[in-house]
CSV table of C-alpha atoms in Angstrom, one decimal:
chain,number,residue,atom,x,y,z
A,30,MET,CA,-23.8,-44.1,-6.7
A,31,SER,CA,-22.2,-41.2,-5.1
A,32,THR,CA,-20.1,-38.7,-6.9
A,33,PRO,CA,-16.5,-38.9,-5.7
A,34,GLY,CA,-15.4,-35.7,-3.9
A,35,LEU,CA,-18.9,-34.5,-3.1
A,36,THR,CA,-19.8,-36.9,-0.4
A,37,HIS,CA,-17.3,-38.0,2.3
A,38,ASN,CA,-18.0,-41.4,3.8
A,39,LYS,CA,-15.3,-42.7,6.2
A,40,LYS,CA,-16.0,-46.2,5.1
A,41,GLU,CA,-15.3,-45.5,1.5
A,42,PRO,CA,-11.6,-45.1,0.9
A,43,MET,CA,-11.0,-42.1,-1.4
A,44,ASN,CA,-8.0,-40.8,-3.3
A,45,CYS,CA,-8.5,-37.5,-1.5
A,46,ASP,CA,-7.4,-37.4,2.2
A,47,PHE,CA,-9.6,-34.8,3.8
A,48,ASP,CA,-7.9,-35.0,7.2
A,49,ALA,CA,-4.6,-34.3,5.6
A,50,LEU,CA,-6.1,-31.4,3.6
A,51,ALA,CA,-7.6,-29.9,6.7
A,52,ALA,CA,-4.4,-30.3,8.6
A,53,ASN,CA,-2.5,-28.6,5.8
A,54,GLU,CA,-5.0,-25.7,5.7
A,55,HIS,CA,-4.7,-25.3,9.4
A,56,ARG,CA,-0.9,-25.1,9.2
A,57,TRP,CA,-1.1,-22.6,6.4
A,58,ARG,CA,-3.4,-20.4,8.4
A,59,ALA,CA,-1.4,-20.7,11.5
A,60,ARG,CA,1.7,-19.4,9.7
A,61,GLY,CA,-0.4,-16.5,8.4
A,62,ALA,CA,0.2,-17.5,4.8
A,63,ASP,CA,-3.4,-16.8,3.9
A,64,VAL,CA,-2.9,-13.2,5.0
A,65,VAL,CA,0.2,-12.9,2.8
A,66,ALA,CA,-1.7,-14.4,-0.1
A,67,VAL,CA,-4.6,-11.9,0.2
A,68,VAL,CA,-2.1,-9.0,0.5
A,69,ALA,CA,-0.5,-10.1,-2.7
A,70,ALA,CA,-3.8,-10.5,-4.5
A,71,GLY,CA,-5.0,-7.1,-3.3
A,72,GLY,CA,-1.6,-5.6,-4.2
A,73,ILE,CA,-1.9,-6.8,-7.8
A,74,LEU,CA,-5.4,-5.2,-8.1
A,75,GLY,CA,-4.3,-1.9,-6.6
A,76,ALA,CA,-1.1,-1.7,-8.7
A,77,GLU,CA,-3.0,-2.6,-11.9
A,78,ALA,CA,-5.5,0.2,-11.2
A,79,ARG,CA,-2.7,2.7,-10.7
A,80,TYR,CA,-1.0,1.4,-13.9
A,81,LEU,CA,-4.3,1.8,-15.8
A,82,ALA,CA,-4.7,5.4,-14.5
A,83,SER,CA,-1.1,6.2,-15.6
A,84,ARG,CA,-2.0,4.8,-19.1
A,85,LEU,CA,-5.3,6.7,-19.3
A,86,TRP,CA,-3.8,10.0,-18.1
A,87,ALA,CA,-0.2,9.8,-19.3
A,88,GLU,CA,2.0,12.6,-17.9
A,89,PRO,CA,4.6,14.4,-20.1
A,90,PRO,CA,8.0,14.6,-18.2
A,91,GLY,CA,8.8,18.0,-16.7
A,92,ARG,CA,5.2,18.7,-15.8
A,93,PHE,CA,3.3,18.4,-12.5
A,94,PRO,CA,2.4,14.7,-12.1
A,95,TYR,CA,-1.4,15.0,-11.8
A,96,THR,CA,-2.1,11.3,-12.2
A,97,THR,CA,0.1,10.1,-9.3
A,98,PHE,CA,-1.1,13.1,-7.2
A,99,GLY,CA,-4.8,12.1,-7.9
A,100,VAL,CA,-4.1,8.4,-7.3
A,101,ASN,CA,-2.4,9.1,-3.9
A,102,LEU,CA,-5.1,11.5,-2.7
A,103,PHE,CA,-8.0,9.2,-3.8
A,104,GLY,CA,-6.2,6.2,-2.1
A,105,CYS,CA,-5.8,8.2,1.1
A,106,PHE,CA,-9.4,9.2,1.2
A,107,LEU,CA,-10.5,5.6,0.7
A,108,ILE,CA,-8.3,4.2,3.5
A,109,GLY,CA,-9.8,6.7,5.9
A,110,VAL,CA,-13.3,5.6,4.9
A,111,LEU,CA,-12.4,1.9,5.0
A,112,LEU,CA,-10.5,1.7,8.3
A,113,VAL,CA,-13.3,3.5,10.1
A,114,ILE,CA,-15.9,1.2,8.7
A,115,VAL,CA,-13.9,-1.9,9.4
A,116,SER,CA,-13.3,-0.9,13.1
A,117,ASP,CA,-17.0,-0.1,13.5
A,118,MET,CA,-18.1,-3.5,12.2
A,119,ARG,CA,-18.8,-6.2,14.9
A,120,THR,CA,-18.0,-9.1,12.7
A,121,VAL,CA,-15.4,-8.7,10.1
A,122,THR,CA,-13.3,-11.6,8.8
A,123,ARG,CA,-9.6,-11.5,9.5
A,124,LEU,CA,-8.7,-11.2,5.8
A,125,VAL,CA,-10.8,-8.1,5.0
A,126,ARG,CA,-8.4,-5.5,6.3
A,127,PRO,CA,-5.2,-7.1,4.9
A,128,PHE,CA,-6.8,-7.5,1.5
A,129,LEU,CA,-8.4,-4.1,1.1
A,130,ALA,CA,-6.1,-1.8,3.2
A,131,THR,CA,-2.7,-3.4,3.1
A,132,GLY,CA,-3.2,-5.0,-0.3
A,133,VAL,CA,-5.5,-3.0,-2.6
A,134,LEU,CA,-4.9,0.5,-1.2
A,135,GLY,CA,-1.3,-0.1,-0.3
A,136,GLY,CA,-0.7,-1.3,-3.9
A,137,PHE,CA,-2.7,1.5,-5.4
A,138,THR,CA,-0.9,4.4,-3.7
A,139,THR,CA,2.8,4.9,-4.0
A,140,PHE,CA,5.4,6.8,-2.2
A,141,SER,CA,8.3,5.9,-4.5
A,142,THR,CA,6.9,7.4,-7.7
A,143,TYR,CA,6.1,10.6,-5.7
A,144,VAL,CA,9.6,11.1,-4.6
A,145,VAL,CA,11.4,10.0,-7.8
A,146,ASP,CA,9.1,12.3,-9.9
A,147,SER,CA,9.9,15.1,-7.5
A,148,GLN,CA,13.6,14.4,-7.6
A,149,ARG,CA,13.6,14.3,-11.4
A,150,LEU,CA,11.7,17.6,-11.6
A,151,ILE,CA,14.4,19.2,-9.4
A,152,SER,CA,17.2,17.7,-11.7
A,153,ALA,CA,15.3,18.9,-14.8
A,154,GLY,CA,15.3,22.5,-13.5
A,155,HIS,CA,11.8,22.7,-12.2
A,156,PRO,CA,12.3,23.0,-8.4
A,157,GLY,CA,9.1,25.0,-8.0
A,158,VAL,CA,6.9,22.3,-9.6
A,159,ALA,CA,8.8,19.7,-7.4
A,160,LEU,CA,8.1,21.7,-4.3
A,161,VAL,CA,4.4,22.1,-5.1
A,162,ASN,CA,4.3,18.3,-5.7
A,163,ILE,CA,6.1,17.4,-2.5
A,164,VAL,CA,4.1,19.8,-0.2
A,165,GLY,CA,0.9,19.6,-2.2
A,166,THR,CA,0.7,15.8,-2.1
A,167,MET,CA,1.5,15.6,1.6
A,168,ALA,CA,-1.0,18.3,2.6
A,169,GLY,CA,-3.6,16.9,0.2
A,170,ALA,CA,-3.2,13.3,1.4
A,171,LEU,CA,-3.5,14.4,5.1
A,172,VAL,CA,-6.7,16.4,4.2
A,173,ALA,CA,-8.1,13.5,2.1
A,174,VAL,CA,-7.5,10.8,4.9
A,175,SER,CA,-9.0,13.2,7.5
A,176,ILE,CA,-12.1,13.9,5.3
A,177,GLY,CA,-12.5,10.1,4.7
A,178,ALA,CA,-12.1,9.1,8.4
A,179,LEU,CA,-13.9,11.9,10.1
A,180,GLY,CA,-16.7,12.0,7.5
A,181,THR,CA,-17.3,8.3,7.9
A,182,ARG,CA,-17.3,8.5,11.7
A,183,ARG,CA,-19.9,11.2,11.5
A,184,ILE,CA,-22.2,9.2,9.2
A,185,ILE,CA,-21.8,6.2,11.5
A,186,ALA,CA,-22.6,8.3,14.5
A,187,LEU,CA,-25.7,9.7,12.9
A,188,ARG,CA,-26.9,6.3,11.9
A,189,HIS,CA,-26.3,4.9,15.5
A,190,ASN,CA,-28.3,7.9,16.9
A,191,ARG,CA,-31.2,7.2,14.5
A,192,HIS,CA,-31.3,3.5,15.6
A,193,ALA,CA,-31.1,4.5,19.3
A,194,ARG,CA,-34.2,6.7,19.1
B,8,MET,CA,2.5,-7.5,-21.7
B,9,ASN,CA,3.6,-4.7,-19.5
B,10,GLY,CA,0.5,-5.2,-17.4
B,11,LEU,CA,1.7,-8.8,-16.6
B,12,TRP,CA,5.1,-7.4,-15.4
B,13,VAL,CA,3.2,-4.9,-13.2
B,14,ALA,CA,1.2,-7.8,-11.7
B,15,LEU,CA,4.3,-9.9,-11.1
B,16,GLY,CA,6.1,-7.0,-9.4
B,17,ALA,CA,3.1,-6.1,-7.2
B,18,ALA,CA,2.6,-9.8,-6.2
B,19,LEU,CA,6.1,-9.5,-4.6
B,20,GLY,CA,6.1,-5.9,-3.5
B,21,ALA,CA,2.8,-5.9,-1.5
B,22,PRO,CA,3.7,-9.0,0.6
B,23,MET,CA,7.2,-7.7,1.1
B,24,ARG,CA,5.8,-4.5,2.6
B,25,TYR,CA,3.5,-6.5,4.9
B,26,LEU,CA,6.3,-8.8,6.1
B,27,ILE,CA,8.9,-6.1,6.5
B,28,ASP,CA,6.5,-3.9,8.4
B,29,LYS,CA,5.5,-6.8,10.7
B,30,GLN,CA,9.2,-7.7,11.4
B,31,VAL,CA,10.3,-4.1,12.0
B,32,GLN,CA,7.3,-3.3,14.2
B,33,ALA,CA,7.9,-6.5,16.2
B,34,ALA,CA,11.6,-5.6,16.7
B,35,TRP,CA,11.0,-2.0,17.7
B,36,LYS,CA,7.9,-1.9,19.8
B,37,THR,CA,7.0,1.8,19.5
B,38,VAL,CA,4.0,3.7,18.1
B,39,PHE,CA,6.4,5.3,15.6
B,40,PRO,CA,5.7,3.6,12.2
B,41,TRP,CA,9.3,2.5,11.5
B,42,GLY,CA,8.1,-0.3,9.2
B,43,THR,CA,6.2,2.0,6.8
B,44,LEU,CA,9.2,4.4,6.9
B,45,ALA,CA,11.6,1.6,6.0
B,46,VAL,CA,9.6,0.2,3.0
B,47,ASN,CA,9.1,3.7,1.6
B,48,ILE,CA,12.8,4.5,1.8
B,49,LEU,CA,13.8,1.1,0.3
B,50,ALA,CA,11.3,1.4,-2.5
B,51,SER,CA,12.4,5.0,-3.3
B,52,LEU,CA,16.0,3.8,-3.5
B,53,VAL,CA,15.2,0.9,-5.8
B,54,LEU,CA,12.9,3.1,-8.0
B,55,GLY,CA,15.7,5.7,-8.3
B,56,VAL,CA,18.0,2.9,-9.6
B,57,VAL,CA,15.4,1.4,-12.0
B,58,THR,CA,14.4,4.9,-13.3
B,59,GLY,CA,18.0,5.7,-13.9
B,60,LEU,CA,18.6,2.4,-15.8
B,61,VAL,CA,15.5,2.8,-18.0
B,62,LEU,CA,16.5,6.4,-18.8
B,63,ALA,CA,19.9,5.0,-19.9
B,64,GLY,CA,18.3,2.6,-22.3
B,65,SER,CA,17.2,-0.5,-20.2
B,66,PRO,CA,13.9,-2.1,-21.5
B,67,ASP,CA,10.5,-0.7,-20.5
B,68,ALA,CA,9.5,-4.1,-19.1
B,69,LEU,CA,12.1,-3.5,-16.3
B,70,PHE,CA,10.3,-0.3,-15.4
B,71,SER,CA,6.8,-2.0,-15.5
B,72,GLY,CA,7.9,-4.9,-13.3
B,73,LEU,CA,10.3,-3.4,-10.8
B,74,GLY,CA,9.2,0.2,-11.0
B,75,VAL,CA,5.4,0.4,-11.3
B,76,GLY,CA,4.8,-3.1,-9.9
B,77,LEU,CA,7.4,-3.9,-7.2
B,78,CYS,CA,8.4,-0.4,-6.0
B,79,GLY,CA,4.8,1.0,-6.4
B,80,ALA,CA,3.3,-1.8,-4.3
B,81,LEU,CA,6.2,-1.9,-1.8
B,82,SER,CA,5.8,1.8,-1.0
B,83,THR,CA,2.5,3.3,0.2
B,84,TYR,CA,1.0,6.7,0.7
B,85,SER,CA,-2.3,5.5,2.2
B,86,THR,CA,-0.9,3.8,5.3
B,87,PHE,CA,1.6,6.6,5.7
B,88,SER,CA,-1.2,9.3,5.8
B,89,TYR,CA,-3.6,7.2,7.9
B,90,THR,CA,-0.8,6.5,10.5
B,91,ALA,CA,0.0,10.2,10.6
B,92,LEU,CA,-3.7,11.0,11.3
B,93,ARG,CA,-4.0,8.4,14.0
B,94,LEU,CA,-0.7,9.5,15.7
B,95,PHE,CA,-2.0,13.1,15.7
B,96,GLU,CA,-5.4,12.1,17.1
B,97,ASP,CA,-3.9,9.9,19.8
B,98,GLY,CA,-1.8,12.9,21.0
B,99,PHE,CA,1.5,11.9,19.5
B,100,ARG,CA,1.6,15.1,17.5
B,101,PHE,CA,5.4,15.4,17.6
B,102,TYR,CA,5.8,11.8,16.2
B,103,ALA,CA,3.2,12.6,13.5
B,104,ALA,CA,5.1,15.7,12.3
B,105,VAL,CA,8.5,14.0,12.6
B,106,ASN,CA,7.2,10.9,10.7
B,107,VAL,CA,5.9,13.1,7.8
B,108,ALA,CA,9.1,15.2,7.6
B,109,VAL,CA,11.6,12.3,7.9
B,110,SER,CA,9.7,10.1,5.5
B,111,ILE,CA,9.7,12.7,2.7
B,112,MET,CA,13.3,13.8,3.3
B,113,ALA,CA,14.8,10.4,3.7
B,114,ALA,CA,12.9,9.0,0.6
B,115,LEU,CA,14.0,12.0,-1.5
B,116,GLY,CA,17.6,11.3,-0.4
B,117,ALA,CA,17.2,7.6,-1.2
B,118,ALA,CA,15.7,8.4,-4.7
B,119,SER,CA,18.5,10.7,-5.6
B,120,LEU,CA,21.1,8.2,-4.4
B,121,GLY,CA,19.4,5.5,-6.5
B,122,LEU,CA,19.4,7.8,-9.6
B,123,ALA,CA,23.1,8.6,-9.0
B,124,LEU,CA,24.0,4.9,-8.6
B,125,ALA,CA,22.3,4.1,-11.9
B,126,ALA,CA,24.0,7.1,-13.7
B,127,TYR,CA,27.4,6.0,-12.2
B,128,SER,CA,26.9,2.3,-13.3
B,129,THR,CA,25.8,3.2,-16.9
B,130,ALA,CA,28.4,6.0,-17.4
């Protein structure tokens, strides 16, 4: 006797319509709903990691927001590494980039907390700290993404050269 | 409990960013990242309002869900910086500089507008 659901025999009517399921999945993918779903899942992971960091290294108000600064720079470094690796890979499934880049790293880094923190520092009478945060995060993020992307490209080029020899 | 609100907000914020970006880039077919600019400004406005409301006594759960979760996931620094790097490398150096300057100034304006709206509504 076969276990229902594990073997699919056309002659045996089953309560599970595989053709309808397949058609459903096809429609779902055609609309790009699977991409939206992995972006949401990745976004949850990234946001929870950022939330955890903000709990571990809580910032007193009126001081330089080190945690958000660190989270944003780390996320920018990682996206540089990731997007170079993904574009170098010959076979990469269509969900990897939306999940990791748009979802996880997009959810991990934040622009809104960066500007609202800066705005509140200005209102609280710390315009200097706000300016250091505004310019420092921007410059640091651009350096971090450049180190991530250029460093990874260099490593990949070295490996290709070694294989070519 | 607050962690659950963060997850709920992020589950909405990240797909919103993806869909808004897709729509905006499809409508304005340029290399300039209008989509990322739009979500960062929108999230900064909303976070300004949420922060103002929580400072005036609204529950922390509101900040976890809408602030940390929704606005945090709706806005992004990683895509912003990566796009700036790629624009610069591809020779669009002016666009890269304008994108960085406009993103920061417009988002700061949106955040202060949001904080002011919250202060006005709770006064």
